[in-house]
């Protein structure tokens, strides 16, 4: 599936929820389910510091596709990470570079991706794209 | 008579909704809300008096200057300073601290000591670290105990003939601890050290008497006292303010300028370079009037009731832990739910219209002491109610249910 297809699928899933509580509960559950990152990669060099919650990201290339794993110490942040990873992982670097993240607005989680929220997520998205750019340069 | 329902009507913002719910504003330690009387004072200034001060012969400039200086006198009376020129207008607490730290550059020598406390707002430690770098002085820290109180026996051990300056906050922003500043000042003076007290968190709750305290410097911000942002004061004893060199160069702070030499203006203008926040300075006076009309004794009594009520109700939630349990504290509760990140709880409370602060509250050393990433901080003001505390308690329970 393309990034856009996955994003539309996520938007569809979220459209079933009536209110913020259901959306948040779903995210919290996503956050809990996923053992997102191998402990060996939860290092200081993989950490993205937000004032409020920390995010770790690790990237690896497999068969020309970029694989992301990530984690956070806050569960709502982790839920959003799970969604972002579902959208961006296992894709070609070029597609990741070109992808947009406005689907987060459409599923009612915009406030968490505000640059002033200090939860590390905005930097995380930037970091995903940086990895994609770095690996794309290697491919070229 | 203290009537909270009547007081709430003074604050237009308290009737707005957030995320579809009535706003419950419990982030008062970050900034307080503004009553209509203060908003009116801002409007009145711009409608009728806006002009630059201390430099025009025209009527408007004269009237604006008079209002600004009257406000300074009002603030002098409020803090019970001996002279109005001991009140320097600043842009806030941070500015006042930097002004003093900068002034001490020419006073300190290598090997001198500056003492600060473990309860400081961490951005306020930076000016002292910079001062130490400039002068070769050492920074010493008064440790805290598990209740979030400063350990006075350790403080006494730090004091020596090398101690030149002690910097402590009157009340901790992260935990609400009221520090024993009378004792701290007395002990520092015994060995001839100066004391600067950060009153940013105290002034919304207490009316400090700088002469009774015998404090050398005291700083505060208007925006935590129902006033506007970007204005505050530095109180300094006359002798100290005469001794410190000017902080910034510019208009207002000079008496005579030639290319060879400039002579500085008298106090307080020596420290007030450039056009100040004129409206802010004037309106700060209106905010102080507003709070004094309610009365600081009534405010303290009511806020204490809120603190006791909230502490009791929150502690009924199991797995909730309160950080900062000093015997002497103001209406601030820092807490966590066991195993749950404060960011998550804060996000859910926000959805319920409840504004709290989450994170390390610019007090990283305190969070490190408790080995936690941060806390949820609810800070109450005299316009909050027990019903709002009930909403907070219900919100925390809901967050706990959703997150565990
Ligand atoms: C104890 C303390 N000191 C200083 C400050 C900084 O005040 P301002 O930002 O108004 O300069 C604060 C504000 O959060 C504070 O709580």
PDB file of N, CA and C in Angstrom, chain B residues 314-321 336-338 397 400:
ATOM      1  N   UNK B 314      -7.721  14.693  46.420  1.00  0.00           N
ATOM      2  CA  UNK B 314      -6.803  14.028  45.478  1.00  0.00           C
ATOM      3  C   UNK B 314      -6.191  12.784  46.115  1.00  0.00           C
ATOM      4  N   UNK B 315      -5.875  12.885  47.419  1.00  0.00           N
ATOM      5  CA  UNK B 315      -5.227  11.743  48.071  1.00  0.00           C
ATOM      6  C   UNK B 315      -6.167  10.545  48.206  1.00  0.00           C
ATOM      7  N   UNK B 316      -7.475  10.765  47.999  1.00  0.00           N
ATOM      8  CA  UNK B 316      -8.399   9.635  48.024  1.00  0.00           C
ATOM      9  C   UNK B 316      -8.270   8.760  46.769  1.00  0.00           C
ATOM     10  N   UNK B 317      -7.611   9.295  45.748  1.00  0.00           N
ATOM     11  CA  UNK B 317      -7.379   8.493  44.540  1.00  0.00           C
ATOM     12  C   UNK B 317      -6.165   7.618  44.814  1.00  0.00           C
ATOM     13  N   UNK B 318      -6.345   6.286  44.786  1.00  0.00           N
ATOM     14  CA  UNK B 318      -5.155   5.516  45.122  1.00  0.00           C
ATOM     15  C   UNK B 318      -4.177   5.520  43.957  1.00  0.00           C
ATOM     16  N   UNK B 319      -2.945   5.343  44.285  1.00  0.00           N
ATOM     17  CA  UNK B 319      -1.810   5.443  43.373  1.00  0.00           C
ATOM     18  C   UNK B 319      -1.486   6.897  43.005  1.00  0.00           C
ATOM     19  N   UNK B 320      -2.160   7.871  43.648  1.00  0.00           N
ATOM     20  CA  UNK B 320      -1.776   9.262  43.422  1.00  0.00           C
ATOM     21  C   UNK B 320      -0.782   9.697  44.501  1.00  0.00           C
ATOM     22  N   UNK B 321       0.308  10.299  44.023  1.00  0.00           N
ATOM     23  CA  UNK B 321       1.336  10.742  44.971  1.00  0.00           C
ATOM     24  C   UNK B 321       1.557  12.240  44.813  1.00  0.00           C
ATOM     25  N   UNK B 336       1.543  12.978  40.733  1.00  0.00           N
ATOM     26  CA  UNK B 336       1.591  12.001  39.647  1.00  0.00           C
ATOM     27  C   UNK B 336       0.699  10.821  39.976  1.00  0.00           C
ATOM     28  N   UNK B 337       0.254  10.142  38.932  1.00  0.00           N
ATOM     29  CA  UNK B 337      -0.394   8.852  39.118  1.00  0.00           C
ATOM     30  C   UNK B 337       0.672   7.802  38.867  1.00  0.00           C
ATOM     31  N   UNK B 338       0.724   6.811  39.726  1.00  0.00           N
ATOM     32  CA  UNK B 338       1.788   5.821  39.639  1.00  0.00           C
ATOM     33  C   UNK B 338       1.809   5.144  38.259  1.00  0.00           C
ATOM     34  N   UNK B 397      -9.528  11.063  37.869  1.00  0.00           N
ATOM     35  CA  UNK B 397     -10.040   9.687  37.942  1.00  0.00           C
ATOM     36  C   UNK B 397     -10.310   9.139  36.542  1.00  0.00           C
ATOM     37  N   UNK B 400      -7.108   8.359  34.839  1.00  0.00           N
ATOM     38  CA  UNK B 400      -6.538   7.138  35.391  1.00  0.00           C
ATOM     39  C   UNK B 400      -7.211   5.910  34.779  1.00  0.00           C
TER      40      UNK B 400
END
